[in-house]
Structures are given as C-alpha cells and as structure tokens.
Amino acid sequence: MRAVTWHGKRDVRVDTVPDPAVEAPDDVIVQITSTGICGSDLHLYEVLGPFLDEGDILGHEPMGRVVEVGPQVTKVSVGDRVVVPFNVSCGTCWMCGNGLYSQCETTQVREYGTGASLFGYTKLYGQVPGGQAEYLRVPFGNTLPVKVPDGPSDDRFVYLSDVLPTAWQAVQYADAAPGGSLLVLGLGPIGDMCTRVARHLGVEQVIGVDLVPERLERAAARGTTVVDLNSVGSGEDGGDQELGDVVRDLTGGRGADAVIDAVGMEAHGSPAGKIAHQVTGLLPDALAAKLMTTAGTDRLGALHSAIDAVRRGGTISLSGVYGGMADPMPMLTMFDKQIQLRMGQANVHRWVPEILPLLVDGDPLGVDDFATHHLPLESASDAYATFQEKGDGMVKTLLTTAAHTG
Ligand SMILES: NC(=O)c1ccc[n+]([C@@H]2O[C@H](COP(=O)([O-])OP(=O)(O)OC[C@H]3O[C@@H](n4cnc5c(N)ncnc54)[C@H](O)[C@@H]3O)[C@@H](O)[C@H]2O)c1
Ligand SMILES: [Zn+2]
Ligand SMILES: [Zn+2]
C-alpha cells in the first residue's frame, strides 16, 4: 500500500510499504478514505525526530471502511463505515472505564512512562503505524472504531478522530460557562473548533488570538472577537499593550474566565525554547531525546499569555502539546492567581456520545466546509510543507485515497 512516512526533519514522503494484516483476533483492517493532517503532526515534522525511525507511518485522524475483521470481532462488520480515534484505547480497563481513554492502562507505554499509545505518534506513544495510509490495522475492533452512518461526506465525520473531541474536551476542561468569557490562544484547526464548540454551548464572549491573517479572518467570520498577536506588545510590530491588557480591556478589566491554549510547544515568541528546538535538531538522537525529556525545550509564549490573561480564580485548559520536563513556569503568579489548570490528550470516546448527534442532525459546528484543502494522499509531502509554512491559506487538510468517493 501507499503510506505517508517520516524520513527526517521536514522530510515526509509517500512510500510503498507492506499492507497491514490482522494480527490479534479482535483486530480490524480499515481501508482509509480520508485522513487529516494535524498540528500535532507538525511536531513530528519539526522537533520530535529523536523519537521517530525512518519509515514510520504517520497520521492519526483517519476514517474509512472495514475490509477485514479478526475472528473475535462482533461489533463491526466488513463494509461498515468507521472513524478511528487517535488514542489506541482498549475500552475495558479501569482508565477507559472512567472516561480517561488517553490514559488507557492496556496500551500505556511504560518504557517511556507515557499514557495510551497513539496512532502514528513516535516511540513515546508506542510507535504504532499511523493512518495516513491506504490501510490501517486497528486493534480492539469491538470497542475502538466509531461506526458512523452512510450518507454525508467524510468531512462530516472525520473530525471525530481528533479535532472535535479535542476541542470539546478543551472547552469542558476550561469550565467556560454560558454567559461567560473564553479566550482561545491559537486559531489553527483546534483553536478554531474550540471557538465553535464554545459558542454552541452558549459561551457569550469568545476571544481568539493568532498571527496568521486567514486564520483570524476565518474565526472573525463566525463571530469571534479576534486579536492579532502582531499588534500587541509581545508581537512583531510591538504595540504598547501586552495581550493580557487587551484581554482585560475586553472583559471589564478582570481577564477571561477561561483560557484555552491551542498553540503548544512551538509557540511564536519564545526565544529560549526556539534555541532548544534547534539544538535538539543537531544532536544525535539519543542525546537529543535525553535533552528533550530533561530540559526546558518548550516554547512557552502562549502559556505565559494564558497565565497573564486569565482572570483571578479562572481556569486554563491546555490542548496544545508540551514536551519538555523542566520548563520554567511562573509558579508564583500561577499560585497567587489561584488558577485552575487542566490539560492532556483528548479522551476521544468520552465525548463521542455528546458530539455524534450534532453531526447526524445537521451541521451546527460547520464541519462540512471546515477543511481548506482536500488533497490526494500522494501529495502529502507538499501538504506538510505548506501546512508548516501556513501557506496557501491552509488551515486544515484532508488527504484522500483512491478509495474515496464523492
Ligand atoms: N490535546 C490533544 O489531544 C490534542 C489533539 C490535537 C492537537 N493538539 C495540539 O493542539 C495544538 C494546535 O493544533 P492545530 O492542529 O490547531 O495546530 P496549528 O499549528 O495549525 O495551530 C497553532 C496555531 O497557533 C498560532 N500561534 C503560534 N504562536 C502563538 C502564540 N504565541 N499565541 C497565539 N497563537 C499562536 C499559529 O499561528 C497557529 O495558527 C498543537 O500543539 C497540537 O499538537 C492536541
Ligand atoms: Zn491530531
Ligand atoms: Zn483501556
């Protein structure tokens, strides 16, 4: 089959690799029709190289049709249309039973002390072959795949794999109340979807921050108050006010009730982390991996903005992925402001029952035209480069395979 594979920093290719096969009696094989490229994939492209091997298959936002099932699979059949969550979660352990699918105890990667395995996401997360491919082996066939109805296009359902549950969890964890205010840092696919979910759930004032014009425009078009990071003190044009001041002006002087950081470790405006990223790119893998897990390699610009802009007693919800283990944090301010901080990979299955009805009955979140680009799997290499540069107005790309129809 054809699959998107990692070859080195900023080097992603489409190769011919062996087809996956049923290995465990409850495995299913899914023929992929559509598969997203995620901001998390950019971390693999840019900084997480020490934890990848050449040839690793990327991708964790796939959907398609079941083409083969192991002998113990009873919940899906050949021909079923399914979305595959990015967490490899068993559905039956204590963590899964408590809705914490991203901490699944059956697939935790104990060698690295990390949570549930993820499709297509480094040795830290099990080195499981990913879903930017023509076929995908999916374990836990009775509990992991999400069956979706025939009819609407792939675009309607594919974001159940990651973007929708991630945004849903971010908003829930932010504790943003109807009538309250929410600040969303980063208006990539995750931040954009957070603004939509928040509005759908009745949050009155949604403020979004980014520095890419098309992303700001897209959020503004749906009613978000947008702030261009370039226009404030920490931005390129160096305005007079810091972002926190702008947000306080918009929220009666107090700051936002809740803040979502949908930026993560590659935030703009964090010089120390940037150097660490460049250094890890130059070191041999073993040393770089050590540096990444023991030193402060994250670019904390967005997180510092969140701590400044949240009101006292407010909540910060982190969806952006952070990786370093010893990042300096403004602990004094965090404690003094009595901030509530929640974070983690999305527990996909925890939110599917709440989200799926919104996709079957109309399209209140606007997923049908959420993707800015639909491209063939074969053009993945260019698509990654464009997404990384934020070129061509690209916000969200779905790669489609030959099996995609309509
Ligand atoms: N928690 C989860 O389960 C989960 C799931 C998916 C993605 N993620 C993470 O969420 C983050 C966003 O993902 P995405 O797909 O939207 O990626 P993305 O890279 O397209 O979006 C990030 C956005 O942040 C903006 N930005 C950069 N620095 C900023 C700053 N200092 N202030 C405000 N905005 C800034 C960028 O211009 C960009 O538009 C990534 O870190 C990704 O790894 C987490
Ligand atoms: Zn993702
Ligand atoms: Zn489990």
CSV table of C-alpha atoms and ligand atoms in Angstrom, one decimal:
chain,number,residue,atom,x,y,z
A,1,MET,CA,0.0,0.0,0.0
A,2,ARG,CA,1.0,3.7,-0.2
A,3,ALA,CA,1.6,5.4,3.1
A,4,VAL,CA,3.0,8.7,4.4
A,5,THR,CA,6.3,8.0,6.1
A,6,TRP,CA,8.8,10.0,8.2
A,7,HIS,CA,12.4,10.3,6.9
A,8,GLY,CA,13.9,13.1,8.9
A,9,LYS,CA,13.3,16.7,10.0
A,10,ARG,CA,10.9,18.3,7.4
A,11,ASP,CA,11.2,15.2,5.3
A,12,VAL,CA,8.0,13.3,4.8
A,13,ARG,CA,7.4,11.1,1.8
A,14,VAL,CA,4.8,8.8,0.3
A,15,ASP,CA,6.3,5.3,0.1
A,16,THR,CA,5.1,1.8,-0.9
A,17,VAL,CA,5.1,-0.3,2.3
A,18,PRO,CA,3.6,-3.8,3.2
A,19,ASP,CA,-0.1,-3.9,3.7
A,20,PRO,CA,-1.2,-4.4,7.4
A,21,ALA,CA,-2.7,-7.7,8.3
A,22,VAL,CA,-4.9,-9.0,11.2
A,23,GLU,CA,-2.6,-9.9,14.0
A,24,ALA,CA,-4.8,-10.3,17.1
A,25,PRO,CA,-8.2,-12.0,16.9
A,26,ASP,CA,-10.0,-8.7,17.6
A,27,ASP,CA,-8.1,-6.6,15.0
A,28,VAL,CA,-9.9,-5.0,12.1
A,29,ILE,CA,-8.4,-3.6,8.9
A,30,VAL,CA,-9.8,-0.3,7.7
A,31,GLN,CA,-9.4,0.9,4.1
A,32,ILE,CA,-8.9,4.6,4.6
A,33,THR,CA,-10.9,7.1,2.6
A,34,SER,CA,-10.0,10.4,4.3
A,35,THR,CA,-7.3,11.2,6.8
A,36,GLY,CA,-6.4,14.6,8.4
A,37,ILE,CA,-3.0,16.3,8.8
A,38,CYS,CA,-2.9,17.7,12.4
A,39,GLY,CA,-0.9,20.4,14.1
A,40,SER,CA,0.5,17.5,16.2
A,41,ASP,CA,2.0,16.1,13.1
A,42,LEU,CA,4.0,19.3,12.7
A,43,HIS,CA,5.7,18.5,16.0
A,44,LEU,CA,6.9,15.2,14.3
A,45,TYR,CA,8.0,17.2,11.3
A,46,GLU,CA,9.9,19.7,13.3
A,47,VAL,CA,11.0,18.7,16.8
A,48,LEU,CA,10.2,15.1,17.8
A,49,GLY,CA,12.6,13.5,15.4
A,50,PRO,CA,14.6,11.8,18.1
A,51,PHE,CA,11.6,9.6,18.9
A,52,LEU,CA,10.9,8.5,15.3
A,53,ASP,CA,12.6,6.0,13.0
A,54,GLU,CA,13.0,6.4,9.3
A,55,GLY,CA,9.9,4.8,7.6
A,56,ASP,CA,7.5,5.3,10.5
A,57,ILE,CA,4.0,5.7,9.1
A,58,LEU,CA,2.4,8.9,10.3
A,59,GLY,CA,-1.2,10.0,10.8
A,60,HIS,CA,-3.9,9.7,13.5
A,61,GLU,CA,-7.1,11.2,12.0
A,62,PRO,CA,-8.4,8.5,9.7
A,63,MET,CA,-11.7,7.2,8.6
A,64,GLY,CA,-12.8,4.6,6.0
A,65,ARG,CA,-14.5,1.2,5.6
A,66,VAL,CA,-13.8,-2.1,7.4
A,67,VAL,CA,-12.4,-4.6,4.9
A,68,GLU,CA,-11.3,-7.4,7.2
A,69,VAL,CA,-12.1,-8.5,10.7
A,70,GLY,CA,-10.4,-10.9,13.1
A,71,PRO,CA,-12.4,-14.0,14.3
A,72,GLN,CA,-13.4,-12.3,17.7
A,73,VAL,CA,-14.8,-9.1,16.2
A,74,THR,CA,-18.6,-8.9,16.6
A,75,LYS,CA,-19.3,-5.1,16.8
A,76,VAL,CA,-18.3,-4.1,13.3
A,77,SER,CA,-18.5,-6.0,10.0
A,78,VAL,CA,-16.9,-5.8,6.7
A,79,GLY,CA,-18.4,-2.8,4.8
A,80,ASP,CA,-19.1,-0.7,7.9
A,81,ARG,CA,-18.1,3.0,7.7
A,82,VAL,CA,-15.9,3.9,10.7
A,83,VAL,CA,-13.8,6.7,12.2
A,84,VAL,CA,-10.7,5.7,14.2
A,85,PRO,CA,-9.9,7.7,17.4
A,86,PHE,CA,-6.3,8.9,17.7
A,87,ASN,CA,-5.9,7.2,21.1
A,88,VAL,CA,-5.3,3.4,20.9
A,89,SER,CA,-7.6,2.7,23.8
A,90,CYS,CA,-8.9,-0.7,24.8
A,91,GLY,CA,-12.3,0.5,26.1
A,92,THR,CA,-12.3,-2.0,29.0
A,93,CYS,CA,-9.6,-1.1,31.5
A,94,TRP,CA,-10.0,1.0,34.6
A,95,MET,CA,-8.9,4.2,32.9
A,96,CYS,CA,-11.1,3.7,29.9
A,97,GLY,CA,-14.0,2.8,32.2
A,98,ASN,CA,-13.5,6.2,33.8
A,99,GLY,CA,-13.5,8.1,30.6
A,100,LEU,CA,-9.8,8.6,30.6
A,101,TYR,CA,-9.1,6.9,27.2
A,102,SER,CA,-5.9,8.8,26.6
A,103,GLN,CA,-4.5,7.1,29.8
A,104,CYS,CA,-5.6,3.5,28.8
A,105,GLU,CA,-3.8,1.0,31.0
A,106,THR,CA,-3.7,-1.6,28.4
A,107,THR,CA,-1.7,0.5,25.9
A,108,GLN,CA,0.3,2.8,28.2
A,109,VAL,CA,3.9,3.0,27.0
A,110,ARG,CA,5.6,2.0,30.2
A,111,GLU,CA,9.1,2.1,28.7
A,112,TYR,CA,8.7,5.9,28.4
A,113,GLY,CA,6.3,6.4,31.3
A,114,THR,CA,3.7,7.8,28.9
A,115,GLY,CA,-0.1,7.3,28.5
A,116,ALA,CA,-2.1,5.4,26.0
A,117,SER,CA,-0.5,4.6,22.6
A,118,LEU,CA,-1.4,6.9,19.8
A,119,PHE,CA,-1.6,6.1,16.1
A,120,GLY,CA,1.4,7.3,14.1
A,121,TYR,CA,3.0,9.2,17.0
A,122,THR,CA,6.6,8.3,17.9
A,123,LYS,CA,8.2,5.8,20.3
A,124,LEU,CA,6.9,7.8,23.2
A,125,TYR,CA,3.4,6.6,22.2
A,126,GLY,CA,4.1,3.1,21.1
A,127,GLN,CA,5.3,3.6,17.5
A,128,VAL,CA,2.0,2.3,16.2
A,129,PRO,CA,1.7,2.6,12.4
A,130,GLY,CA,-0.5,5.6,11.5
A,131,GLY,CA,-3.5,6.3,9.4
A,132,GLN,CA,-2.1,8.5,6.6
A,133,ALA,CA,-2.1,5.3,4.5
A,134,GLU,CA,-4.4,3.3,2.3
A,135,TYR,CA,-5.0,0.7,5.0
A,136,LEU,CA,-4.8,0.7,8.8
A,137,ARG,CA,-4.7,-2.1,11.3
A,138,VAL,CA,-7.0,-1.1,14.2
A,139,PRO,CA,-6.8,-3.1,17.4
A,140,PHE,CA,-9.7,-3.5,19.9
A,141,GLY,CA,-12.1,-3.9,17.0
A,142,ASN,CA,-15.1,-4.3,19.3
A,143,THR,CA,-14.5,-1.1,21.2
A,144,LEU,CA,-12.2,1.3,19.3
A,145,PRO,CA,-13.7,2.1,15.9
A,146,VAL,CA,-16.6,4.5,15.9
A,147,LYS,CA,-19.3,3.4,13.5
A,148,VAL,CA,-20.9,6.3,11.5
A,149,PRO,CA,-23.8,6.3,9.1
A,150,ASP,CA,-23.6,6.3,5.3
A,151,GLY,CA,-24.8,9.4,3.5
A,152,PRO,CA,-23.0,12.6,4.4
A,153,SER,CA,-19.5,13.1,3.1
A,154,ASP,CA,-16.3,12.1,5.0
A,155,ASP,CA,-15.9,15.7,6.1
A,156,ARG,CA,-18.9,15.4,8.3
A,157,PHE,CA,-17.4,12.6,10.5
A,158,VAL,CA,-13.6,12.5,10.1
A,159,TYR,CA,-13.0,15.1,12.8
A,160,LEU,CA,-14.4,12.7,15.4
A,161,SER,CA,-11.0,11.1,15.3
A,162,ASP,CA,-9.3,14.1,17.0
A,163,VAL,CA,-10.3,17.7,16.2
A,164,LEU,CA,-13.9,17.5,17.6
A,165,PRO,CA,-13.2,15.6,20.8
A,166,THR,CA,-10.1,17.6,21.5
A,167,ALA,CA,-11.9,20.9,21.1
A,168,TRP,CA,-14.9,19.6,23.1
A,169,GLN,CA,-12.6,18.4,25.9
A,170,ALA,CA,-10.7,21.7,25.9
A,171,VAL,CA,-13.9,23.7,26.3
A,172,GLN,CA,-15.2,21.3,29.0
A,173,TYR,CA,-11.9,21.5,30.9
A,174,ALA,CA,-11.9,25.3,30.6
A,175,ASP,CA,-15.2,25.3,32.5
A,176,ALA,CA,-16.3,28.1,30.3
A,177,ALA,CA,-19.8,28.9,31.5
A,178,PRO,CA,-22.7,30.1,29.4
A,179,GLY,CA,-22.7,33.9,29.6
A,180,GLY,CA,-19.0,33.9,30.5
A,181,SER,CA,-15.9,34.8,28.6
A,182,LEU,CA,-13.4,32.5,26.9
A,183,LEU,CA,-10.0,33.3,25.4
A,184,VAL,CA,-8.7,30.9,22.8
A,185,LEU,CA,-5.0,31.2,22.0
A,186,GLY,CA,-4.2,29.8,18.5
A,187,LEU,CA,-6.7,29.6,15.7
A,188,GLY,CA,-5.4,26.6,13.9
A,189,PRO,CA,-7.9,23.7,13.5
A,190,ILE,CA,-8.1,23.0,17.2
A,191,GLY,CA,-8.5,26.6,18.4
A,192,ASP,CA,-11.0,27.4,15.6
A,193,MET,CA,-13.1,24.4,16.6
A,194,CYS,CA,-12.9,25.4,20.2
A,195,THR,CA,-14.5,28.7,19.4
A,196,ARG,CA,-17.3,26.9,17.5
A,197,VAL,CA,-17.9,24.5,20.3
A,198,ALA,CA,-17.9,27.2,23.0
A,199,ARG,CA,-20.4,29.3,21.1
A,200,HIS,CA,-22.6,26.2,20.5
A,201,LEU,CA,-22.5,25.6,24.3
A,202,GLY,CA,-23.6,29.2,25.0
A,203,VAL,CA,-20.4,30.9,26.0
A,204,GLU,CA,-21.2,34.6,25.4
A,205,GLN,CA,-17.9,36.2,24.7
A,206,VAL,CA,-15.3,34.3,22.7
A,207,ILE,CA,-12.0,36.0,22.0
A,208,GLY,CA,-9.4,34.4,19.7
A,209,VAL,CA,-5.7,35.1,19.1
A,210,ASP,CA,-3.4,34.2,16.3
A,211,LEU,CA,-1.0,35.9,13.9
A,212,VAL,CA,-2.0,34.4,10.6
A,213,PRO,CA,-4.4,36.7,8.7
A,214,GLU,CA,-6.6,33.9,7.1
A,215,ARG,CA,-7.0,32.2,10.5
A,216,LEU,CA,-8.0,35.4,12.2
A,217,GLU,CA,-10.5,36.2,9.4
A,218,ARG,CA,-12.0,32.7,9.5
A,219,ALA,CA,-12.7,32.9,13.2
A,220,ALA,CA,-14.0,36.5,12.9
A,221,ALA,CA,-16.4,35.4,10.2
A,222,ARG,CA,-18.1,33.2,12.7
A,223,GLY,CA,-18.5,35.8,15.4
A,224,THR,CA,-15.2,35.5,17.4
A,225,THR,CA,-13.6,38.8,18.6
A,226,VAL,CA,-10.1,38.4,17.2
A,227,VAL,CA,-6.8,39.9,18.4
A,228,ASP,CA,-3.8,39.8,16.1
A,229,LEU,CA,-0.7,38.9,18.1
A,230,ASN,CA,1.4,41.1,15.8
A,231,SER,CA,-0.5,44.1,17.1
A,232,VAL,CA,0.4,43.7,20.8
A,233,GLY,CA,3.5,44.1,22.9
A,234,SER,CA,4.8,40.6,22.5
A,235,GLY,CA,4.2,40.7,18.8
A,236,GLU,CA,6.3,41.6,15.9
A,237,ASP,CA,5.0,45.2,15.4
A,238,GLY,CA,5.3,45.7,19.2
A,239,GLY,CA,2.2,47.6,20.1
A,240,ASP,CA,2.0,49.4,23.5
A,241,GLN,CA,-0.2,46.9,25.3
A,242,GLU,CA,0.5,43.3,26.2
A,243,LEU,CA,-2.0,40.7,25.2
A,244,GLY,CA,-3.2,40.4,28.8
A,245,ASP,CA,-4.0,44.1,28.8
A,246,VAL,CA,-6.0,43.8,25.6
A,247,VAL,CA,-8.0,40.9,27.0
A,248,ARG,CA,-8.6,42.7,30.3
A,249,ASP,CA,-9.9,45.7,28.3
A,250,LEU,CA,-12.4,43.4,26.6
A,251,THR,CA,-13.5,41.7,29.8
A,252,GLY,CA,-14.4,44.6,32.1
A,253,GLY,CA,-10.8,44.8,33.5
A,254,ARG,CA,-10.8,41.3,35.0
A,255,GLY,CA,-9.4,39.0,32.4
A,256,ALA,CA,-11.0,36.0,30.7
A,257,ASP,CA,-13.0,33.5,32.9
A,258,ALA,CA,-11.3,30.7,31.0
A,259,VAL,CA,-8.4,30.4,28.6
A,260,ILE,CA,-7.6,27.6,26.1
A,261,ASP,CA,-4.0,27.2,24.9
A,262,ALA,CA,-4.4,25.7,21.5
A,263,VAL,CA,-0.9,26.5,20.5
A,264,GLY,CA,1.5,24.2,22.2
A,265,MET,CA,5.3,23.8,22.3
A,266,GLU,CA,6.1,25.6,19.1
A,267,ALA,CA,4.6,28.9,20.1
A,268,HIS,CA,5.7,32.1,18.4
A,269,GLY,CA,7.7,34.5,20.6
A,270,SER,CA,9.7,32.2,22.9
A,271,PRO,CA,13.4,32.6,22.2
A,272,ALA,CA,14.8,30.1,24.7
A,273,GLY,CA,12.7,27.2,23.6
A,274,LYS,CA,13.5,28.1,20.0
A,275,ILE,CA,17.2,27.6,20.6
A,276,ALA,CA,16.5,24.3,22.4
A,277,HIS,CA,14.5,23.1,19.4
A,278,GLN,CA,17.4,24.0,17.1
A,279,VAL,CA,19.9,22.3,19.3
A,280,THR,CA,17.8,19.1,19.6
A,281,GLY,CA,17.7,19.1,15.8
A,282,LEU,CA,21.6,19.0,15.6
A,283,LEU,CA,22.3,16.3,18.3
A,284,PRO,CA,22.4,12.6,17.7
A,285,ASP,CA,19.0,11.0,18.6
A,286,ALA,CA,20.0,9.5,21.9
A,287,LEU,CA,21.3,12.8,23.3
A,288,ALA,CA,18.5,14.9,21.8
A,289,ALA,CA,15.9,12.6,23.3
A,290,LYS,CA,17.6,13.0,26.7
A,291,LEU,CA,17.7,16.7,26.4
A,292,MET,CA,14.0,16.9,25.4
A,293,THR,CA,12.9,14.9,28.4
A,294,THR,CA,15.1,16.5,31.0
A,295,ALA,CA,15.5,20.1,29.9
A,296,GLY,CA,13.2,23.0,29.1
A,297,THR,CA,12.6,22.7,25.4
A,298,ASP,CA,9.1,24.0,25.1
A,299,ARG,CA,8.4,27.5,23.8
A,300,LEU,CA,6.1,28.8,26.4
A,301,GLY,CA,4.9,32.0,24.8
A,302,ALA,CA,1.3,31.0,24.6
A,303,LEU,CA,1.2,29.5,28.1
A,304,HIS,CA,2.6,32.7,29.6
A,305,SER,CA,0.0,34.7,27.8
A,306,ALA,CA,-2.7,32.4,29.2
A,307,ILE,CA,-1.4,32.9,32.7
A,308,ASP,CA,-1.4,36.7,32.3
A,309,ALA,CA,-4.8,36.9,30.5
A,310,VAL,CA,-6.9,34.6,32.7
A,311,ARG,CA,-8.8,36.3,35.5
A,312,ARG,CA,-8.0,35.5,39.1
A,313,GLY,CA,-9.7,32.2,40.0
A,314,GLY,CA,-10.1,31.4,36.4
A,315,THR,CA,-9.3,28.2,34.5
A,316,ILE,CA,-6.6,27.4,32.0
A,317,SER,CA,-7.2,24.5,29.7
A,318,LEU,CA,-4.2,23.3,27.7
A,319,SER,CA,-4.7,21.3,24.5
A,320,GLY,CA,-1.5,22.4,22.8
A,321,VAL,CA,1.0,19.6,23.3
A,322,TYR,CA,4.1,20.3,25.5
A,323,GLY,CA,7.1,18.0,25.7
A,324,GLY,CA,9.9,19.2,27.9
A,325,MET,CA,10.2,18.1,31.5
A,326,ALA,CA,11.8,21.1,33.3
A,327,ASP,CA,10.3,24.1,31.7
A,328,PRO,CA,10.5,27.2,33.9
A,329,MET,CA,6.9,28.2,34.8
A,330,PRO,CA,5.7,31.4,36.6
A,331,MET,CA,4.7,29.3,39.6
A,332,LEU,CA,4.5,32.4,41.8
A,333,THR,CA,1.9,34.0,39.6
A,334,MET,CA,0.1,30.8,39.0
A,335,PHE,CA,-0.3,30.1,42.7
A,336,ASP,CA,-1.1,33.7,43.6
A,337,LYS,CA,-3.8,33.9,40.9
A,338,GLN,CA,-5.4,30.7,42.1
A,339,ILE,CA,-5.5,29.4,38.6
A,340,GLN,CA,-7.1,26.1,37.7
A,341,LEU,CA,-5.0,24.3,35.1
A,342,ARG,CA,-6.3,21.3,33.2
A,343,MET,CA,-4.7,19.5,30.3
A,344,GLY,CA,-4.0,16.3,28.4
A,345,GLN,CA,-4.6,14.4,25.2
A,346,ALA,CA,-8.3,14.2,24.4
A,347,ASN,CA,-10.2,11.2,25.7
A,348,VAL,CA,-11.9,10.7,22.4
A,349,HIS,CA,-14.5,8.1,23.3
A,350,ARG,CA,-15.5,10.1,26.4
A,351,TRP,CA,-17.0,12.8,24.1
A,352,VAL,CA,-18.3,10.9,21.1
A,353,PRO,CA,-21.8,10.3,22.5
A,354,GLU,CA,-22.2,14.1,23.0
A,355,ILE,CA,-20.8,15.1,19.6
A,356,LEU,CA,-22.1,12.4,17.2
A,357,PRO,CA,-25.7,13.6,17.4
A,358,LEU,CA,-24.6,17.1,16.3
A,359,LEU,CA,-23.1,15.6,13.1
A,360,VAL,CA,-26.0,13.4,12.2
A,361,ASP,CA,-28.7,16.0,12.6
A,362,GLY,CA,-27.5,19.0,10.6
A,363,ASP,CA,-24.1,20.7,10.9
A,364,PRO,CA,-24.2,23.3,13.7
A,365,LEU,CA,-20.4,23.3,14.0
A,366,GLY,CA,-19.7,23.8,10.3
A,367,VAL,CA,-17.6,20.8,9.8
A,368,ASP,CA,-18.8,20.3,6.2
A,369,ASP,CA,-16.6,23.2,5.0
A,370,PHE,CA,-14.0,23.1,7.8
A,371,ALA,CA,-11.2,21.7,5.6
A,372,THR,CA,-9.5,24.4,3.5
A,373,HIS,CA,-7.7,21.7,1.4
A,374,HIS,CA,-8.6,18.2,0.1
A,375,LEU,CA,-5.5,16.7,-1.5
A,376,PRO,CA,-4.6,13.2,-2.7
A,377,LEU,CA,-2.5,11.1,-0.3
A,378,GLU,CA,0.2,11.2,-2.9
A,379,SER,CA,0.8,14.9,-2.3
A,380,ALA,CA,1.4,14.6,1.4
A,381,SER,CA,5.0,15.8,1.2
A,382,ASP,CA,3.9,19.2,-0.2
A,383,ALA,CA,0.9,19.4,2.0
A,384,TYR,CA,3.1,19.0,5.1
A,385,ALA,CA,5.4,21.8,3.9
A,386,THR,CA,2.6,24.1,3.1
A,387,PHE,CA,0.9,23.5,6.4
A,388,GLN,CA,4.1,24.1,8.3
A,389,GLU,CA,4.6,27.4,6.5
A,390,LYS,CA,1.0,28.3,6.9
A,391,GLY,CA,1.0,28.9,3.1
A,392,ASP,CA,-1.9,29.0,0.6
A,393,GLY,CA,-4.5,29.8,3.3
A,394,MET,CA,-4.1,26.3,4.6
A,395,VAL,CA,-5.8,25.7,7.9
A,396,LYS,CA,-7.0,22.1,7.7
A,397,THR,CA,-6.1,19.4,5.1
A,398,LEU,CA,-7.8,16.1,4.5
A,399,LEU,CA,-5.8,13.7,2.4
A,400,THR,CA,-8.0,11.4,0.3
A,401,THR,CA,-7.1,8.0,-1.0
A,402,ALA,CA,-8.2,6.2,-4.2
A,403,ALA,CA,-10.9,4.6,-2.2
A,404,HIS,CA,-12.5,8.0,-1.5
A,405,THR,CA,-15.8,8.6,-3.4
A,406,GLY,CA,-17.9,11.7,-3.7
B,1,LIG,N1,-4.7,17.6,23.4
B,1,LIG,C1,-4.9,16.9,22.3
B,1,LIG,O1,-5.5,15.8,22.3
B,1,LIG,C2,-4.5,17.5,21.0
B,1,LIG,C3,-5.1,17.0,19.8
B,1,LIG,C4,-4.8,17.6,18.6
B,1,LIG,C5,-3.9,18.7,18.6
B,1,LIG,N2,-3.3,19.1,19.8
B,1,LIG,C6,-2.3,20.2,19.8
B,1,LIG,O2,-3.0,21.4,19.7
B,1,LIG,C7,-2.1,22.4,19.1
B,1,LIG,C8,-2.9,23.1,18.0
B,1,LIG,O3,-3.1,22.1,16.9
B,1,LIG,P1,-3.6,22.7,15.5
B,1,LIG,O4,-3.9,21.5,14.6
B,1,LIG,O5,-4.7,23.7,15.6
B,1,LIG,O6,-2.2,23.3,15.0
B,1,LIG,P2,-1.6,24.6,14.3
B,1,LIG,O7,-0.2,24.5,14.4
B,1,LIG,O8,-2.3,24.7,12.9
B,1,LIG,O9,-2.2,25.8,15.2
B,1,LIG,C9,-1.5,26.5,16.1
B,1,LIG,C10,-1.8,28.0,15.9
B,1,LIG,O10,-1.2,28.8,16.9
B,1,LIG,C11,-0.8,30.0,16.4
B,1,LIG,N3,0.2,30.6,17.3
B,1,LIG,C12,1.6,30.4,17.3
B,1,LIG,N4,2.1,31.0,18.4
B,1,LIG,C13,1.1,31.7,19.0
B,1,LIG,C14,1.0,32.5,20.2
B,1,LIG,N5,2.1,32.8,20.9
B,1,LIG,N6,-0.2,33.0,20.5
B,1,LIG,C15,-1.3,32.7,19.8
B,1,LIG,N7,-1.3,31.9,18.7
B,1,LIG,C16,-0.1,31.4,18.3
B,1,LIG,C17,-0.2,29.6,15.0
B,1,LIG,O11,-0.2,30.7,14.1
B,1,LIG,C18,-1.3,28.6,14.6
B,1,LIG,O12,-2.3,29.1,13.8
B,1,LIG,C19,-0.9,21.6,18.7
B,1,LIG,O13,0.1,21.8,19.8
B,1,LIG,C20,-1.3,20.2,18.7
B,1,LIG,O14,-0.3,19.3,18.9
B,1,LIG,C21,-3.6,18.5,21.0
B,2,ZN,ZN,-4.4,15.3,15.6
B,3,ZN,ZN,-8.1,0.9,28.3
